[in-house]
Tab-separated table of C-alpha atoms in Angstrom:
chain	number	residue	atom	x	y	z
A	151	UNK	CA	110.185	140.052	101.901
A	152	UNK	CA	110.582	139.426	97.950
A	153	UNK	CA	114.390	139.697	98.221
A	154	UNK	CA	114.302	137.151	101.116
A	155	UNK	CA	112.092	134.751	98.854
A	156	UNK	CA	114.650	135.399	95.718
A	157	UNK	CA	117.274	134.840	97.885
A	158	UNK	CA	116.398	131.318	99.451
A	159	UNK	CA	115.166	130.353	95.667
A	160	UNK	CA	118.359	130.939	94.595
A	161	UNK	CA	119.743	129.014	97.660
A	162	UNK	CA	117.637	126.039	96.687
A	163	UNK	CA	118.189	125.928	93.002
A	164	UNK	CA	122.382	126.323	93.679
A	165	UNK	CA	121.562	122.746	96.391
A	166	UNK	CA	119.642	121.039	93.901
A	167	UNK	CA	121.719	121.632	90.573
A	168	UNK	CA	124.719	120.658	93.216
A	169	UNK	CA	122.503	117.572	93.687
A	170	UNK	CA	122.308	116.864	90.273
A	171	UNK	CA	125.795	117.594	88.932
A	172	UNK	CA	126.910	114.929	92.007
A	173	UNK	CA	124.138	112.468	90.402
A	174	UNK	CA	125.971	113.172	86.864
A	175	UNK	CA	129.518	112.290	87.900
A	176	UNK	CA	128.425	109.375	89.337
A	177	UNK	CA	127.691	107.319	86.174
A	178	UNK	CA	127.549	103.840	87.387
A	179	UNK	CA	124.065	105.188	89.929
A	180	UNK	CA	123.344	107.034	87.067
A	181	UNK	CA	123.289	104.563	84.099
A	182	UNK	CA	121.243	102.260	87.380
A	183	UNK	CA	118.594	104.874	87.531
A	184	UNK	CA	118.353	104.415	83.973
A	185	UNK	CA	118.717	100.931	83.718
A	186	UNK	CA	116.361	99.509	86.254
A	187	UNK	CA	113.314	100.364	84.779
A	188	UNK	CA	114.209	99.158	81.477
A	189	UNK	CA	114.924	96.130	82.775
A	190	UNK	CA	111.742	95.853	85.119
A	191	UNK	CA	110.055	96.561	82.501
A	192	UNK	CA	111.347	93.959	79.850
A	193	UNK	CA	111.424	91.712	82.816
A	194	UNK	CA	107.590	91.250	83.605
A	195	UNK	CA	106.713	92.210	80.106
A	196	UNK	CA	108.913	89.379	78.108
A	197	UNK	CA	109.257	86.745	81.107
A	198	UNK	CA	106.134	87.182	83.436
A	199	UNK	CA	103.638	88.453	80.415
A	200	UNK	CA	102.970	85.169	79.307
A	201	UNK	CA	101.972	83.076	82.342
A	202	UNK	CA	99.995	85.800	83.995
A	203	UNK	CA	96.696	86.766	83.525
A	204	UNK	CA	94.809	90.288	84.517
A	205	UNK	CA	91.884	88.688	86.237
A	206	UNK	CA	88.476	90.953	85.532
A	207	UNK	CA	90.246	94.147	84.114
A	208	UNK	CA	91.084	92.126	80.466
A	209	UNK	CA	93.777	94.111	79.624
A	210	UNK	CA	96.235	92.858	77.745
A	211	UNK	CA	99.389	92.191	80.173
A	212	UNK	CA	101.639	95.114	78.615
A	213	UNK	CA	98.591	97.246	79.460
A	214	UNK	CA	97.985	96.044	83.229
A	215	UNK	CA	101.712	96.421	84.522
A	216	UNK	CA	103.126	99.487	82.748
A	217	UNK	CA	101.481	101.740	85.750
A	218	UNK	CA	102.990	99.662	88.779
A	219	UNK	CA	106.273	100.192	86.905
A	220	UNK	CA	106.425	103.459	86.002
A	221	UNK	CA	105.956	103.836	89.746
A	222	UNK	CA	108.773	101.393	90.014
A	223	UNK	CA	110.783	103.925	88.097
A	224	UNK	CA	110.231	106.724	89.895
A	225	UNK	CA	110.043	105.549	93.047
A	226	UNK	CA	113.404	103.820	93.044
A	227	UNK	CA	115.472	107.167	91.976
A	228	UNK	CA	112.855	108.931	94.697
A	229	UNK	CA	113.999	106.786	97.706
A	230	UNK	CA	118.040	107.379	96.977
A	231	UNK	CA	117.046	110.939	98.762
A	232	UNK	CA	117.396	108.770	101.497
A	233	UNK	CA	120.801	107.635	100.642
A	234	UNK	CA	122.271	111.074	99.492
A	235	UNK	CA	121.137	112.868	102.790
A	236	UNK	CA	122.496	110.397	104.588
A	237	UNK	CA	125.431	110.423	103.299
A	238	UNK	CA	125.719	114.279	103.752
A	239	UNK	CA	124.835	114.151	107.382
A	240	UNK	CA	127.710	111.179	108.620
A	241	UNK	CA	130.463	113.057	105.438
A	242	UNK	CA	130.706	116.435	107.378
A	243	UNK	CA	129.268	118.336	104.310
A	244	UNK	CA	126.164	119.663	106.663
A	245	UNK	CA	128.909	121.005	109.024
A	246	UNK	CA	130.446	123.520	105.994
A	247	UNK	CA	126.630	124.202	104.952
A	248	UNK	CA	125.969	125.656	108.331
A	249	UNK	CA	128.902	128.479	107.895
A	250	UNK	CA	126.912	129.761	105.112
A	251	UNK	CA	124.316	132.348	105.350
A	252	UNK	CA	121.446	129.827	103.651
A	253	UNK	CA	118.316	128.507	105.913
A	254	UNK	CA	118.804	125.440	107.081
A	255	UNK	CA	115.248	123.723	105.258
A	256	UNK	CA	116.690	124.458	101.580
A	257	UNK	CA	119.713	121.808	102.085
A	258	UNK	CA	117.291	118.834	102.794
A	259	UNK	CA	114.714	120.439	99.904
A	260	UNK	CA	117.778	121.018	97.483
A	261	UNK	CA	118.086	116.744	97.510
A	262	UNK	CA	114.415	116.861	97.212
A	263	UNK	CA	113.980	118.777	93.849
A	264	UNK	CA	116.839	117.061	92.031
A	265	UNK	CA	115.413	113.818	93.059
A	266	UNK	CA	112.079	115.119	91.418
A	267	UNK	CA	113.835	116.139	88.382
A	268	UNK	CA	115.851	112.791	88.153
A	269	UNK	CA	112.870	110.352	88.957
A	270	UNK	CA	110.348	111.986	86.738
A	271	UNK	CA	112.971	111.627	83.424
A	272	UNK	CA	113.177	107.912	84.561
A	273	UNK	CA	109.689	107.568	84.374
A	274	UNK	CA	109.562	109.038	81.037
A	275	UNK	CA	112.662	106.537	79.767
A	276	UNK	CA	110.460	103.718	81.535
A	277	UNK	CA	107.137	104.856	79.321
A	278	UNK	CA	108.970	105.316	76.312
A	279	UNK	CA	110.785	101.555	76.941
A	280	UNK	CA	106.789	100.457	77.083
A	281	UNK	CA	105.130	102.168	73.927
A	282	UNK	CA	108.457	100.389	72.496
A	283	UNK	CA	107.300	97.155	73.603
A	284	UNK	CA	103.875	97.361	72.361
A	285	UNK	CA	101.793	99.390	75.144
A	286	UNK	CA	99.668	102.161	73.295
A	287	UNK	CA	98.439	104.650	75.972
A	288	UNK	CA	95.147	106.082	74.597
A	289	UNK	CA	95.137	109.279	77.284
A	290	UNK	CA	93.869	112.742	76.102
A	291	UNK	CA	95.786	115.960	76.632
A	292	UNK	CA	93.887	116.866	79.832
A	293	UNK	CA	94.337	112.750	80.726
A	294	UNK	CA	98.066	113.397	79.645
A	295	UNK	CA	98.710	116.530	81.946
A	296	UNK	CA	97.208	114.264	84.887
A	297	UNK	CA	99.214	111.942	84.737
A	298	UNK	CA	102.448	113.572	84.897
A	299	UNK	CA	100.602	115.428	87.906
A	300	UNK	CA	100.241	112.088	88.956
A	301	UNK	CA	103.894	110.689	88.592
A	302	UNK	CA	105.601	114.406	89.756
A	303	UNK	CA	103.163	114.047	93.486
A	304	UNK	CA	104.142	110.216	93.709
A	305	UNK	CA	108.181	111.173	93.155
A	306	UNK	CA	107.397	114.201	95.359
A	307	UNK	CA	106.011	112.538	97.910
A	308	UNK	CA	108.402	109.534	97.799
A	309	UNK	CA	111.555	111.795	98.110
A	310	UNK	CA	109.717	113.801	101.023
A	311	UNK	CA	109.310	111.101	102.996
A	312	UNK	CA	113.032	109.606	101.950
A	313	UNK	CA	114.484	112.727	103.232
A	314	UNK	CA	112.647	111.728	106.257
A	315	UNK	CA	113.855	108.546	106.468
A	316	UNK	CA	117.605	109.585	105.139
A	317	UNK	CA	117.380	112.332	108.478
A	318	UNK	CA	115.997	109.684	111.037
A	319	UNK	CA	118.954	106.819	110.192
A	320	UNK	CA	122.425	107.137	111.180
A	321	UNK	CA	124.179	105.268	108.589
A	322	UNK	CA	123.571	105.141	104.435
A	323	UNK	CA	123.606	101.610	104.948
A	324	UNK	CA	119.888	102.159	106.875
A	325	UNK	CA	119.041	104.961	104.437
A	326	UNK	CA	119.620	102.254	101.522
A	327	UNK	CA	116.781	99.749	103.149
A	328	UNK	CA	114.174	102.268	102.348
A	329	UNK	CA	114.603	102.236	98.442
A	330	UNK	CA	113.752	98.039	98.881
A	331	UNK	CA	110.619	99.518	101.072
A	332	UNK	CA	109.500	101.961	97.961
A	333	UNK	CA	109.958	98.925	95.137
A	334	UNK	CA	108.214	96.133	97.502
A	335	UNK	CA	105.122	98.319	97.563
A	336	UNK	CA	104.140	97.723	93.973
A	337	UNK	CA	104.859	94.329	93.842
A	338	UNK	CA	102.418	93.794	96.725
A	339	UNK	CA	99.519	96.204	95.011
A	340	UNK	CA	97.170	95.958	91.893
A	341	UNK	CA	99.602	96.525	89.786
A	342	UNK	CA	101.674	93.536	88.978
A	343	UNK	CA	99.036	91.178	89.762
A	344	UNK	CA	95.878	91.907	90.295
A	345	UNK	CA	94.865	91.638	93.533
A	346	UNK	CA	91.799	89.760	93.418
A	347	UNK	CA	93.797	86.938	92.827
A	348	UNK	CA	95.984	86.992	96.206
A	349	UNK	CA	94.635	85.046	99.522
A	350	UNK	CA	93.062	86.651	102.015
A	351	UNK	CA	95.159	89.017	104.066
A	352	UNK	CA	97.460	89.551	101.593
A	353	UNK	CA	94.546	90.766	99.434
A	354	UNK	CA	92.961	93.105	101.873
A	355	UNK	CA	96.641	94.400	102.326
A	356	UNK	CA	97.104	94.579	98.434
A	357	UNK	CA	93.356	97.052	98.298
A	358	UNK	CA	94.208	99.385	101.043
A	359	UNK	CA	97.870	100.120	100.954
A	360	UNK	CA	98.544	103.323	98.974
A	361	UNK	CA	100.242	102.028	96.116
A	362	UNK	CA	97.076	100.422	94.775
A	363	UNK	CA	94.829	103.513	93.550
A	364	UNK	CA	98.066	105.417	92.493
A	365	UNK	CA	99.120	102.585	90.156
A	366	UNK	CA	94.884	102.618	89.594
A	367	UNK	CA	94.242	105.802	88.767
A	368	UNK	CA	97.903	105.778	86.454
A	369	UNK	CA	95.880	102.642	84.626
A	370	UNK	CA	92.672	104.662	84.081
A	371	UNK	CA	94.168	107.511	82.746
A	372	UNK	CA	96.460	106.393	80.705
A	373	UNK	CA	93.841	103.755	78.953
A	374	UNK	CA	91.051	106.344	79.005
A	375	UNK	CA	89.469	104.117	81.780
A	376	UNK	CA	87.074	104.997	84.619
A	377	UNK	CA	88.620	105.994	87.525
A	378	UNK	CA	86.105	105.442	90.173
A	379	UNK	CA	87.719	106.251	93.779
A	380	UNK	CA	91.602	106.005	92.689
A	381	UNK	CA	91.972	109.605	92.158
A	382	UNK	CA	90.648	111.347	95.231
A	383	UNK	CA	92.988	108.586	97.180
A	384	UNK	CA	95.676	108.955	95.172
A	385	UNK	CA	95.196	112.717	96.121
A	386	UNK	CA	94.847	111.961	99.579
A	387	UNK	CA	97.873	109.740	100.267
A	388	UNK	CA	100.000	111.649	98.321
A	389	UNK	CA	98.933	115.039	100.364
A	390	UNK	CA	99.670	113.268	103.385
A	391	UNK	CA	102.611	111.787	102.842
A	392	UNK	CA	104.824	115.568	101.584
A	393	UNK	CA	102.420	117.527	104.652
A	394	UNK	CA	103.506	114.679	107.502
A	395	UNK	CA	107.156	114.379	106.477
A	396	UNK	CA	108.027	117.951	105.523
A	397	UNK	CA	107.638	119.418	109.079
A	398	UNK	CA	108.939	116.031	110.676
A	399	UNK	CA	112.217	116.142	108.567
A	400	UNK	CA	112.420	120.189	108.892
A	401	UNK	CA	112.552	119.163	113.360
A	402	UNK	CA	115.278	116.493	112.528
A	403	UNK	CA	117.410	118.377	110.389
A	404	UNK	CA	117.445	121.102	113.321
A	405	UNK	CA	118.079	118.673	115.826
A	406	UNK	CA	120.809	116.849	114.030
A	407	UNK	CA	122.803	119.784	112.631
A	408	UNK	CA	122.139	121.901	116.524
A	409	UNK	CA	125.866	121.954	117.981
């Protein structure tokens, strides 16, 4: 049993550094993974900053939107799972995969860890961008540790449910829609505005979509702020999400790859 575990680890750490050295000689995606955020981020912070305020929470805008974008960040590189699994099933790469003596799970989960690696080092180029712009997270070491907990289940979760998504389309022009999908979320959350301030049904979209007490519970750690109910759902969505699409997109990739 041990050398069967060794065995597919090394199977799925030979996909994902594949996955990653593919990423690397690709340097205009690369240098957009990279870019984006910085320029989300000096987007709302230079432009938007000064016309909006943050309604009851006070904060200072720098302070209110670095969470939603740091989600931004992560999320974005996430959802190209979607894109690169796509683009493996319709490029006959799958069909050469299946000659080799590897499980068929690891090839999907091999996009998912480099997309894990590669989102969470966006995020951390996004928070540095932000502490360079005048946000000063006041976290502790335990908040500190929770919050990359935080960002690694939100990119984890993200990229589990783009290789979902990436398995279910037929073209990487479909697969591409859902890294729109993962950046529209935010926008329509607590995190860019807040979303006491939105009418109506757009509001009582705004508090119950799963966004919202991520980028909340992001906020209150980071700021050394009360959390209230954010973690816990931030827990539960998250759980959700990875436990829902794993086994869906392990029944696809069978399907899809059975001759």
């Amino acid at each position: 049993m041990s050398t069967a575990i060794a065995t597919t680890a090394g199977d799925l750490r030979r996909l994902a550094g594949r996955a990653l050295r593919h990423e690397a000689r690709t340097p205009d995606a690369l240098m957009v993974n990279i870019a984006l955020p910085v320029i989300i981020m000096l987007l709302f912070v230079y432009v938007f900053g000064g016309a909006i305020t943050t309604g009851s929470s006070g904060l200072a805008y720098v302070d209110f939107v670095v969470p939603a974008v740091l989600l931004m960040a992560g999320g974005y590189g996430a959802a190209l799972t979607a894109v690169s699994i796509s683009r493996e099933m319709t490029g006959g790469m799958i069909d050469r995969f299946r000659t080799l003596p590897i499980s068929g799970w690891v090839v999907p989960a091999g996009f998912v860890v480099a997309s894990v690696v590669r989102s969470v080092v966006a995020t951390a180029i996004a928070l540095a961008v932000a502490i360079a712009l005048g946000f000063r997270p006041s976290a502790s070491l335990a908040e500190g540790a929770l919050v990359l907990a935080l960002v690694f289940g939100y990119v984890l979760a993200v990229s589990a449910v783009a290789a979902l998504w990436g398995l279910f389309v037929r073209s990487t022009q479909a697969a591409e829609a859902f890294s729109f999908m993962v950046i529209f979320f935010p926008y329509v959350s607590d995190g860019v505005v807040p979303a006491e301030t939105m009418p109506g049904p757009l509001r009582g979209f705004a508090e119950h979509q799963p966004t919202t007490p991520i980028v909340e519970a992001l906020r209150a750690l980071l700021l050394d702020q009360p959390m209230g109910n954010a973690g816990w759902l931030s827990a539960i969505w998250l759980t959700a999400a990875v436990l829902i699409s794993v086994p869906i997109a392990a029944v696809l990739f069978r399907r899809r790859t059975a001759r």
